[in-house]
mmCIF file of C-alpha atoms in Angstrom:
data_model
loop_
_atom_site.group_PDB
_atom_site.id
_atom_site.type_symbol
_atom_site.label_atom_id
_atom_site.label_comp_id
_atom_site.label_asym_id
_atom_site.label_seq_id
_atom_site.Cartn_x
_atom_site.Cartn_y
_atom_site.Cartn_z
ATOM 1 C CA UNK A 1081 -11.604 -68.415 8.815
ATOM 2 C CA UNK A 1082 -10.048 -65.035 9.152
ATOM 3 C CA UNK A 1083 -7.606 -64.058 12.078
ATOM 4 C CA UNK A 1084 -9.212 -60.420 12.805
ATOM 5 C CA UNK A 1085 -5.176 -60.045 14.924
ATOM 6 C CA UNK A 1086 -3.551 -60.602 11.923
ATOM 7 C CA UNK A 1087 -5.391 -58.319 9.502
ATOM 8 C CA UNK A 1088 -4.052 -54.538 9.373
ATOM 9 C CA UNK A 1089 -5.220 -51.307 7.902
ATOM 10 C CA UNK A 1090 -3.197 -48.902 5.502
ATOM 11 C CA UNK A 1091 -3.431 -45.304 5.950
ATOM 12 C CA UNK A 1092 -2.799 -43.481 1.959
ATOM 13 C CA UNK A 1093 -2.493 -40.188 0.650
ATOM 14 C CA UNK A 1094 -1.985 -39.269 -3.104
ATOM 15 C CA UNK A 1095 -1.647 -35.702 -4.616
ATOM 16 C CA UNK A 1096 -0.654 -34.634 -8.065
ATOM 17 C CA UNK A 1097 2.114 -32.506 -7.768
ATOM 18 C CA UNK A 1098 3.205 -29.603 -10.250
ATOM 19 C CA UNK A 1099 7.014 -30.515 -9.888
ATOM 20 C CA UNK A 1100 8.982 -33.807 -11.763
ATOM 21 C CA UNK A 1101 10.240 -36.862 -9.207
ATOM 22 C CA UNK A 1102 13.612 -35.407 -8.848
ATOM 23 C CA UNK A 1103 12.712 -32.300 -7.191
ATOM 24 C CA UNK A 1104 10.070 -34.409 -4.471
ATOM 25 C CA UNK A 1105 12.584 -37.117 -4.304
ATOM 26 C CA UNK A 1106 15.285 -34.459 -2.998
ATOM 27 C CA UNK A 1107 12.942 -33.294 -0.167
ATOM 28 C CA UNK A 1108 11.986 -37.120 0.646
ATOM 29 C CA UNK A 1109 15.785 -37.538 1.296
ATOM 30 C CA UNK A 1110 17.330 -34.837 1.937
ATOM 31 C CA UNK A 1111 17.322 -34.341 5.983
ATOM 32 C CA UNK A 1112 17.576 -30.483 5.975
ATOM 33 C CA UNK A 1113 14.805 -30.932 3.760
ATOM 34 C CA UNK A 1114 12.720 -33.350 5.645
ATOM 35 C CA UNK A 1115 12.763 -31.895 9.077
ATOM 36 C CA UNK A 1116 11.196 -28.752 7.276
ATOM 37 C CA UNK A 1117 8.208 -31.036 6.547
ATOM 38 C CA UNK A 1118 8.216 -34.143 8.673
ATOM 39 C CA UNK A 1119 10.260 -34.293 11.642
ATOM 40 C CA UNK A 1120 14.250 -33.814 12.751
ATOM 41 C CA UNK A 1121 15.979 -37.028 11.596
ATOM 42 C CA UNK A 1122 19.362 -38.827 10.956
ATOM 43 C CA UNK A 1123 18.227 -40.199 7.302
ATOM 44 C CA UNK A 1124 20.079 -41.332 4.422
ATOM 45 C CA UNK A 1125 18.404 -42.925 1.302
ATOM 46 C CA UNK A 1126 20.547 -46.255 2.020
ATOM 47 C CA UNK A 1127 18.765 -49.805 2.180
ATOM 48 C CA UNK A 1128 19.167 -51.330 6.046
ATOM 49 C CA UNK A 1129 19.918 -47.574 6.779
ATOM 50 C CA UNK A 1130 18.826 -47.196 10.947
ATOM 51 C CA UNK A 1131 17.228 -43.820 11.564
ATOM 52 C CA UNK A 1132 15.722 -42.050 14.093
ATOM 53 C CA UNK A 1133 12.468 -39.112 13.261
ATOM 54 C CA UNK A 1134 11.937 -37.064 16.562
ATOM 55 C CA UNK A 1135 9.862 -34.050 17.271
ATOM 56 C CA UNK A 1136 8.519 -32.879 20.739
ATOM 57 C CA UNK A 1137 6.069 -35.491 21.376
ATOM 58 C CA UNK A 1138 8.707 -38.349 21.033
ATOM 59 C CA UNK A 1139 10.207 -40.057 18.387
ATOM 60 C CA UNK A 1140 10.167 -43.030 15.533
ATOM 61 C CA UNK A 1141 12.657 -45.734 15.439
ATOM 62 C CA UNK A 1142 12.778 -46.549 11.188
ATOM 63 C CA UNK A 1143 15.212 -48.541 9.046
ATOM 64 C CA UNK A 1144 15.352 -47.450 5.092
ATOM 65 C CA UNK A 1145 13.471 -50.831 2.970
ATOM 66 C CA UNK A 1146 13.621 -49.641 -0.129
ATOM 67 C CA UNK A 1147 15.468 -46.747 -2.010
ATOM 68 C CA UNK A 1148 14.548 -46.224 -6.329
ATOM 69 C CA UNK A 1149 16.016 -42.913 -6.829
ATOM 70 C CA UNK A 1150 13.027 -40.733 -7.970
ATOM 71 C CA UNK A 1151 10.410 -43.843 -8.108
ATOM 72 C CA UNK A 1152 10.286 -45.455 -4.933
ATOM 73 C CA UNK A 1153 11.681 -45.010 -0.988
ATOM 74 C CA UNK A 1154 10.405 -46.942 1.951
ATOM 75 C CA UNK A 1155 11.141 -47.422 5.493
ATOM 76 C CA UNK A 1156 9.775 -48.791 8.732
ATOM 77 C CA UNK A 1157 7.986 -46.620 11.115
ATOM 78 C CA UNK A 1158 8.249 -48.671 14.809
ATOM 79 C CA UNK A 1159 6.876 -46.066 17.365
ATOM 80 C CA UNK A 1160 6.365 -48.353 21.217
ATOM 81 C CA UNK A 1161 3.463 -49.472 20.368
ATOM 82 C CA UNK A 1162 3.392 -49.590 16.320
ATOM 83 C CA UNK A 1163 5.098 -50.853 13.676
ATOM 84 C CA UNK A 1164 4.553 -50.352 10.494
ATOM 85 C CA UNK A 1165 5.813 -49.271 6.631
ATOM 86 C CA UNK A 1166 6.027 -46.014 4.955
ATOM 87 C CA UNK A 1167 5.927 -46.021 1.310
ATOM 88 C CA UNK A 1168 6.448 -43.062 -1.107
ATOM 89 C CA UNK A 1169 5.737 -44.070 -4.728
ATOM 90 C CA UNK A 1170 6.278 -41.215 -7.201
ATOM 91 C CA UNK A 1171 5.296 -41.422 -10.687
ATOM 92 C CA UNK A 1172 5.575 -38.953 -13.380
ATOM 93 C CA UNK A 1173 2.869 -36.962 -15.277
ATOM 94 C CA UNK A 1174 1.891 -34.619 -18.027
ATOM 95 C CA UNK A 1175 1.628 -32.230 -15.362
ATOM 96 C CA UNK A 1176 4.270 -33.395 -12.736
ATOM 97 C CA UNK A 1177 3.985 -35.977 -10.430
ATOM 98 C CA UNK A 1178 1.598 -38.347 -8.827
ATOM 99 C CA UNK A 1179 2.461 -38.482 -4.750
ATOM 100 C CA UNK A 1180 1.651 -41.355 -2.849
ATOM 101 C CA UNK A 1181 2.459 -42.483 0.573
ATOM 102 C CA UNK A 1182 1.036 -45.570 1.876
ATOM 103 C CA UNK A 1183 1.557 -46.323 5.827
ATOM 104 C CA UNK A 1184 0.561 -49.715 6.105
ATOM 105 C CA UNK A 1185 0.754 -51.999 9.398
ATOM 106 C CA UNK A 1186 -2.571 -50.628 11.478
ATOM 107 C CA UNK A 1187 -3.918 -53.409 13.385
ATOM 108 C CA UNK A 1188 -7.267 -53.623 14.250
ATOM 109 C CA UNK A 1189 -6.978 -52.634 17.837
ATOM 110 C CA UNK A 1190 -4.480 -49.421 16.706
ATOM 111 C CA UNK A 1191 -7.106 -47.191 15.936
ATOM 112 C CA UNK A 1192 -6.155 -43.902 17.743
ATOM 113 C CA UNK A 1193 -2.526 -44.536 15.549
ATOM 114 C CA UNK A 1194 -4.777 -45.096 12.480
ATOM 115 C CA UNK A 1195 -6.601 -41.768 12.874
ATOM 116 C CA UNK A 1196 -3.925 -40.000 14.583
ATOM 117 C CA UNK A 1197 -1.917 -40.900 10.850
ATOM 118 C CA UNK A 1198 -4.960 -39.934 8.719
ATOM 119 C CA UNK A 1199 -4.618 -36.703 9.713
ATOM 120 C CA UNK A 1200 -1.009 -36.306 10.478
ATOM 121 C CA UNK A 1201 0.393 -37.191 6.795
ATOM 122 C CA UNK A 1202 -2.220 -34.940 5.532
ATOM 123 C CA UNK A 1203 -0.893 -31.907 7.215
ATOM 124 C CA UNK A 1204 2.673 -33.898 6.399
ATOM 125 C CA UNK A 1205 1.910 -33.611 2.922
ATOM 126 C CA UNK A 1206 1.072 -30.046 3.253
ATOM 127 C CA UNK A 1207 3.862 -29.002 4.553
ATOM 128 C CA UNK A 1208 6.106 -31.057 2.127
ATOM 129 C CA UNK A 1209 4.369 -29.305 -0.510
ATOM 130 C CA UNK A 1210 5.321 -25.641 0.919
ATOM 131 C CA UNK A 1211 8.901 -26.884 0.841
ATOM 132 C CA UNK A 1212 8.562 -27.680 -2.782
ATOM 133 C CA UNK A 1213 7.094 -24.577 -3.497
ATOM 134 C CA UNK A 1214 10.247 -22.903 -1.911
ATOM 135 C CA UNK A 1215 13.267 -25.077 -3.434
ATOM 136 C CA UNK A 1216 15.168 -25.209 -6.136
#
């Protein structure tokens, strides 16, 4: 028997980027560098680490999980009414690097927070990009 309350949806995004893991990994953790992508935040790439993401339509209450310089970083993502788990995986290529983010924790009933993420780390992603482009 499956509990349909129980079971969640995951919301991911991969890109191959043209730059190595160090370079993304500085403007995953860098919070200059992330509120020029993602949002205005208090973050520092420390596990149990309590931060706070805010822009003008509210914020998002998250706590670091998981911090593998240049491999791996997650966090929680608790907004009122969702919580969930950000993870960045970054693995190196011929070419650069393979990008994902996985935002798993959708329940079944959450889908205007499912879509509204589908398309939000998309133009996320974009955005994060542009900063690469730019940086050093």
């Amino acid at each position: 028997m499956t509990n349909i309350a129980t079971e969640t949806r995951s919301v991911v995004v991969e890109r191959e980027v043209p730059y190595p893991p160090e370079k993304i990994w500085r403007a995953l953790t860098q919070p200059h560098l992330i509120e020029e992508w993602l949002m205005k935040n208090d973050f520092k790439p420390v596990v149990d680490h309590r931060f706070n993401l805010s822009a003008d339509w509210g914020g998002v209450d998250c706590q670091v999980q998981t911090v593998e310089p240049n491999k791996t970083l997650s966090y929680t993502w608790d907004t009122k009414d969702l919580e969930s788990v950000v993870t960045w995986t970054l693995t190196p290529t011929g070419t650069g690097t393979h990008l994902r983010m996985e935002q798993t924790g959708f329940r079944s009933d959450q889908q205007p927070y499912f879509r509204g993420a589908t398309v939000g780390w998309q133009r996320f992603l974009t955005a994060l990009e542009q900063v690469l482009e730019r940086i050093d």
